[in-house]
Tab-separated table of C-alpha atoms and ligand atoms in Angstrom:
chain	number	residue	atom	x	y	z
A	1	MET	CA	0.348	-0.202	0.291
A	2	ALA	CA	1.718	3.552	-1.031
A	3	ASP	CA	1.399	5.298	2.242
A	4	ILE	CA	3.188	2.421	4.434
A	5	VAL	CA	6.301	4.326	4.795
A	6	LEU	CA	8.081	1.499	6.749
A	7	GLU	CA	7.420	-2.287	6.751
A	8	THR	CA	9.788	-5.861	8.635
A	9	ARG	CA	8.367	-9.124	7.592
A	10	GLY	CA	9.985	-11.942	9.975
A	11	VAL	CA	12.690	-9.400	11.580
A	12	THR	CA	14.389	-11.601	13.750
A	13	MET	CA	17.762	-11.324	16.251
A	14	ARG	CA	19.252	-13.606	17.755
A	15	PHE	CA	21.899	-13.189	20.807
A	16	GLY	CA	23.098	-16.644	20.750
A	17	GLY	CA	20.389	-19.021	22.521
A	18	VAL	CA	18.491	-15.630	22.680
A	19	ASN	CA	15.585	-15.230	19.794
A	20	ALA	CA	15.581	-10.873	21.496
A	21	VAL	CA	13.772	-10.410	18.276
A	22	ASP	CA	11.289	-12.926	16.741
A	23	GLY	CA	9.632	-12.654	13.961
A	24	VAL	CA	8.148	-9.793	13.158
A	25	ASP	CA	5.259	-8.227	10.788
A	26	PHE	CA	5.268	-4.467	11.697
A	27	PHE	CA	3.914	-1.356	9.264
A	28	LEU	CA	3.918	1.875	9.416
A	29	ARG	CA	1.950	4.489	7.701
A	30	ARG	CA	2.983	7.903	6.395
A	31	ASP	CA	1.153	10.181	8.663
A	32	GLU	CA	1.368	7.988	12.019
A	33	LEU	CA	2.626	8.856	15.448
A	34	ARG	CA	3.907	5.247	16.762
A	35	CYS	CA	4.928	4.208	20.560
A	36	LEU	CA	6.424	1.241	21.003
A	37	ILE	CA	6.132	0.107	24.757
A	38	GLY	CA	7.120	-3.724	26.906
A	39	PRO	CA	8.809	-4.461	29.697
A	40	ASN	CA	12.067	-4.744	30.045
A	41	GLY	CA	14.203	-7.450	28.102
A	42	ALA	CA	11.047	-7.344	25.626
A	43	GLY	CA	12.972	-6.990	22.984
A	44	LYS	CA	11.828	-2.934	21.536
A	45	SER	CA	15.148	-1.917	21.814
A	46	THR	CA	17.050	-4.555	19.313
A	47	PHE	CA	13.841	-3.929	16.961
A	48	PHE	CA	14.602	-0.118	16.914
A	49	LYS	CA	18.683	-1.123	16.367
A	50	CYS	CA	17.613	-3.225	13.300
A	51	LEU	CA	15.288	-0.274	11.807
A	52	ALA	CA	17.764	2.570	12.041
A	53	GLY	CA	20.793	-0.184	10.598
A	54	MET	CA	22.577	-0.108	14.356
A	55	LEU	CA	21.954	-4.082	14.098
A	56	THR	CA	21.458	-6.268	10.699
A	57	PRO	CA	18.675	-8.870	11.836
A	58	SER	CA	19.655	-12.448	12.132
A	59	ALA	CA	16.358	-13.114	9.183
A	60	GLY	CA	13.467	-11.467	7.994
A	61	GLU	CA	13.608	-7.731	5.550
A	62	ILE	CA	12.994	-3.750	6.523
A	63	LEU	CA	11.592	-1.959	3.899
A	64	ILE	CA	12.069	2.219	4.014
A	65	ASP	CA	9.788	4.053	1.920
A	66	GLY	CA	9.929	0.432	0.363
A	67	GLN	CA	13.396	0.063	-0.578
A	68	GLU	CA	14.935	-2.555	1.244
A	69	THR	CA	17.699	-1.552	3.984
A	70	THR	CA	18.323	-4.920	5.439
A	71	GLY	CA	21.620	-4.558	6.770
A	72	TRP	CA	22.152	-0.940	6.226
A	73	HIS	CA	24.372	1.522	8.279
A	74	PRO	CA	22.836	4.344	10.071
A	75	HIS	CA	24.284	6.673	7.909
A	76	GLU	CA	22.918	5.373	4.579
A	77	ILE	CA	19.532	4.936	6.605
A	78	ALA	CA	19.824	8.734	7.383
A	79	ARG	CA	21.062	9.600	3.844
A	80	LEU	CA	17.072	8.165	2.786
A	81	GLY	CA	15.765	11.163	4.943
A	82	ILE	CA	15.567	9.576	8.336
A	83	GLY	CA	15.693	11.209	11.856
A	84	ILE	CA	17.832	8.589	13.802
A	85	LYS	CA	17.961	10.061	18.010
A	86	THR	CA	19.914	6.593	19.955
A	87	GLN	CA	20.088	6.666	23.944
A	88	VAL	CA	23.571	7.515	23.046
A	89	PRO	CA	24.076	12.009	23.365
A	90	SER	CA	25.421	13.068	20.259
A	91	VAL	CA	25.488	16.285	21.607
A	92	MET	CA	29.327	18.712	21.923
A	93	ASP	CA	29.298	20.412	25.100
A	94	GLY	CA	31.529	22.939	24.686
A	95	LEU	CA	29.385	24.164	20.833
A	96	SER	CA	26.414	26.343	21.636
A	97	VAL	CA	22.564	25.263	21.336
A	98	ARG	CA	22.566	26.977	17.092
A	99	GLU	CA	26.275	25.812	16.418
A	100	ASN	CA	25.220	21.945	17.347
A	101	ILE	CA	22.435	22.070	15.427
A	102	TRP	CA	24.512	23.948	12.480
A	103	LEU	CA	26.246	21.627	11.919
A	104	ALA	CA	23.654	18.723	12.114
A	105	ALA	CA	22.154	20.394	9.201
A	106	LEU	CA	25.482	21.409	7.751
A	107	ARG	CA	25.703	17.552	7.165
A	108	VAL	CA	23.036	17.230	5.474
A	109	LEU	CA	21.876	20.258	3.521
A	110	GLY	CA	24.998	22.309	2.677
A	111	ARG	CA	25.849	25.714	3.244
A	112	GLN	CA	23.359	27.273	1.561
A	113	GLY	CA	20.347	24.770	3.160
A	114	ALA	CA	21.991	24.853	6.992
A	115	ASP	CA	20.935	28.709	8.161
A	116	GLY	CA	17.574	28.363	7.540
A	117	ALA	CA	16.954	24.696	8.892
A	118	VAL	CA	18.716	25.894	11.875
A	119	ALA	CA	16.005	29.295	12.027
A	120	ASP	CA	13.309	26.664	11.627
A	121	ALA	CA	14.412	24.243	13.977
A	122	LEU	CA	14.981	27.082	16.694
A	123	GLU	CA	11.638	28.020	16.153
A	124	ARG	CA	9.736	25.033	16.247
A	125	LEU	CA	11.862	23.340	19.193
A	126	ASP	CA	11.496	26.456	21.312
A	127	LEU	CA	14.741	26.427	21.770
A	128	GLY	CA	15.866	30.370	20.216
A	129	ASP	CA	16.197	31.877	24.112
A	130	LEU	CA	18.600	29.253	23.989
A	131	ALA	CA	20.772	29.278	21.342
A	132	ALA	CA	23.834	30.915	22.078
A	133	ARG	CA	23.934	28.568	25.384
A	134	PRO	CA	26.993	25.794	25.245
A	135	VAL	CA	25.040	22.874	25.466
A	136	GLY	CA	27.199	22.023	28.505
A	137	GLN	CA	25.026	24.305	30.884
A	138	LEU	CA	21.682	23.275	29.622
A	139	ALA	CA	19.055	21.049	32.049
A	140	HIS	CA	18.761	18.002	30.715
A	141	GLY	CA	15.218	18.414	29.229
A	142	GLU	CA	17.141	21.117	27.462
A	143	ARG	CA	19.485	18.592	25.874
A	144	GLN	CA	16.932	16.559	24.585
A	145	ARG	CA	15.267	19.058	23.297
A	146	VAL	CA	18.977	19.826	21.117
A	147	GLU	CA	19.093	16.431	20.543
A	148	LEU	CA	15.416	17.082	18.861
A	149	GLY	CA	16.497	19.548	17.089
A	150	ILE	CA	19.778	17.856	15.343
A	151	VAL	CA	17.579	15.492	14.729
A	152	ILE	CA	14.834	17.604	12.481
A	153	ALA	CA	17.555	20.149	11.492
A	154	ALA	CA	17.892	17.961	8.690
A	155	ARG	CA	14.315	17.700	7.787
A	156	PRO	CA	13.369	14.319	7.794
A	157	TRP	CA	10.030	12.468	6.973
A	158	LEU	CA	10.605	9.469	9.418
A	159	VAL	CA	12.165	10.565	13.146
A	160	LEU	CA	13.203	6.941	14.852
A	161	LEU	CA	13.549	8.109	18.613
A	162	ASP	CA	14.614	5.390	21.032
A	163	GLU	CA	13.392	6.311	24.945
A	164	PRO	CA	13.502	10.229	24.529
A	165	ALA	CA	11.949	10.668	27.475
A	166	ALA	CA	14.975	9.174	30.145
A	167	GLY	CA	15.436	11.110	32.729
A	168	MET	CA	13.088	14.052	32.372
A	169	THR	CA	11.307	15.544	35.155
A	170	ALA	CA	7.637	15.911	34.967
A	171	ASP	CA	7.454	19.541	33.369
A	172	GLU	CA	10.273	18.178	30.491
A	173	ILE	CA	7.769	15.765	29.758
A	174	GLU	CA	5.151	17.827	29.050
A	175	ARG	CA	7.063	20.331	26.578
A	176	LEU	CA	8.656	17.349	25.274
A	177	ALA	CA	5.225	16.059	24.558
A	178	ALA	CA	4.574	19.350	22.879
A	179	VAL	CA	7.835	19.179	20.512
A	180	ILE	CA	7.023	15.966	18.847
A	181	ALA	CA	3.292	16.648	17.916
A	182	GLU	CA	5.164	19.453	16.314
A	183	ILE	CA	7.759	17.249	14.918
A	184	GLY	CA	4.869	14.801	13.882
A	185	ARG	CA	3.183	17.312	11.797
A	186	GLN	CA	6.040	17.211	8.926
A	187	ALA	CA	7.320	13.655	9.839
A	188	ALA	CA	5.986	10.088	10.644
A	189	ILE	CA	7.719	9.153	14.215
A	190	ILE	CA	8.322	5.806	16.197
A	191	ILE	CA	9.463	6.369	19.346
A	192	VAL	CA	10.337	3.359	21.928
A	193	GLU	CA	9.236	4.562	25.017
A	194	HIS	CA	8.420	3.407	28.629
A	195	ASP	CA	7.278	6.332	30.351
A	196	MET	CA	3.527	6.038	30.460
A	197	GLN	CA	2.941	10.148	31.281
A	198	PHE	CA	4.494	11.129	27.492
A	199	ILE	CA	2.489	7.820	26.052
A	200	ARG	CA	-0.554	8.760	26.740
A	201	ALA	CA	0.417	12.441	26.296
A	202	ILE	CA	1.288	11.591	22.370
A	203	ALA	CA	0.444	8.127	21.540
A	204	ARG	CA	-2.304	7.407	18.976
A	205	THR	CA	-1.265	4.274	18.248
A	206	VAL	CA	0.633	1.775	20.109
A	207	THR	CA	2.904	-1.367	19.175
A	208	VAL	CA	3.340	-3.702	22.843
A	209	PHE	CA	6.340	-5.600	22.458
A	210	ALA	CA	7.047	-8.929	24.673
A	211	GLN	CA	9.614	-11.724	24.250
A	212	GLY	CA	10.793	-10.413	21.211
A	213	ARG	CA	7.179	-10.430	19.507
A	214	ILE	CA	3.987	-8.227	19.191
A	215	LEU	CA	1.858	-8.397	21.524
A	216	MET	CA	-0.858	-6.457	20.423
A	217	GLU	CA	-1.171	-2.780	18.707
A	218	ASP	CA	-4.027	-0.787	19.044
A	219	HIS	CA	-5.028	2.428	20.108
A	220	VAL	CA	-3.035	3.342	23.509
A	221	ASP	CA	-6.614	3.948	25.643
A	222	ALA	CA	-7.332	0.295	24.725
A	223	VAL	CA	-3.718	-0.928	25.149
A	224	MET	CA	-3.818	0.451	28.598
A	225	ALA	CA	-7.218	-0.676	29.613
A	226	ASP	CA	-5.698	-4.720	27.628
A	227	PRO	CA	-5.433	-7.301	31.047
A	228	ARG	CA	-2.789	-9.174	28.308
A	229	VAL	CA	-0.492	-5.790	29.101
A	230	ARG	CA	-1.178	-5.329	32.477
A	231	ASP	CA	0.417	-9.001	33.116
A	232	ILE	CA	3.398	-8.967	31.065
A	233	TYR	CA	4.245	-5.290	32.862
A	234	LEU	CA	3.155	-7.490	36.615
A	235	GLY	CA	5.510	-10.401	35.240
A	236	LYS	CA	2.586	-12.843	34.871
A	237	LYS	CA	2.802	-15.415	31.722
A	238	GLY	CA	1.029	-12.889	28.378
B	301	ATP	N1	23.992	-6.860	22.650
B	301	ATP	C1	22.971	-8.315	23.057
B	301	ATP	N2	23.875	-9.300	23.134
B	301	ATP	C2	23.085	-10.215	24.001
B	301	ATP	N3	21.709	-10.114	24.179
B	301	ATP	C3	21.358	-9.034	24.207
B	301	ATP	C4	21.725	-8.075	23.493
B	301	ATP	N4	20.875	-6.823	23.205
B	301	ATP	C5	19.381	-6.887	24.229
B	301	ATP	N5	19.695	-8.378	24.139
B	301	ATP	C6	18.483	-9.468	25.038
B	301	ATP	O1	17.806	-9.175	24.142
B	301	ATP	C7	16.641	-9.256	24.743
B	301	ATP	C8	15.595	-7.616	24.399
B	301	ATP	O2	16.597	-6.728	24.728
B	301	ATP	P1	15.929	-5.439	24.621
B	301	ATP	O3	17.305	-4.655	24.941
B	301	ATP	O4	15.787	-5.117	23.121
B	301	ATP	O5	14.676	-5.266	24.774
B	301	ATP	P2	13.888	-3.685	25.606
B	301	ATP	O6	12.321	-4.634	25.050
B	301	ATP	O7	14.509	-2.825	24.734
B	301	ATP	O8	14.175	-3.362	26.873
B	301	ATP	P3	14.237	-2.352	27.545
B	301	ATP	O9	13.017	-1.883	28.236
B	301	ATP	O10	14.769	-2.960	29.373
B	301	ATP	O11	15.754	-1.603	27.392
B	301	ATP	C9	16.749	-9.212	26.184
B	301	ATP	O12	16.608	-10.224	26.016
B	301	ATP	C10	18.657	-8.981	26.097
B	301	ATP	O13	19.144	-9.236	27.534
């Protein structure tokens, strides 16, 4: 179908004898914002790393915009117009907010396009007041917003985010939810996340992982009300 921008077919990732991801079939549509949730060890991050090119699946296929990308490296995936934010910080503490975002934009858009993209990213992420500050002086939530600025400066049409709310205060999470909604106006988004307050604030459809497989996919309210989801979070058998 034309509006499917990312698809996996039977994606499997084995570590020794463990199937961390076990035959996952997954679809994302063009205008979607999808959260991947599940208890510790469910396979969400491993699946994310397969999508982002940080791991090559042991089996299965990944298609992005109809093109098979299985086994591609992260920089090759990024070149398709995909913004990737991992749990590893990519900001440079000694540089200002503006310089960090400008360098990211320069890499993808060149000198001509970078200035406009930086101004746009600063405005969309409400970073204008912090633009001249060294990133090393910022609070955790502000740094995370700069990380997102780096992602959107390259004007991606698909954004992959691994636990963007990790370590944030309630206020920072509220602000992050607004930022994600803004990013979602121009890009499809996949987010691996634990924080339920944040998921409720942003999500529509949620995919629940358990033991390397998709347990269910539904609207966030239906997922939260489902006894199977409560059971896996409480450690009962799913
Ligand atoms: N590099 C690795 N080598 C060996 N086993 C791994 C590796 N990465 C993940 N695993 C295992 O794969 C399984 C899935 O882990 P993964 O980190 O994908 O789960 P998760 O759902 O993201 O959990 P969390 O929410 O705790 O990050 C776990 O059993 C984990 O121990």
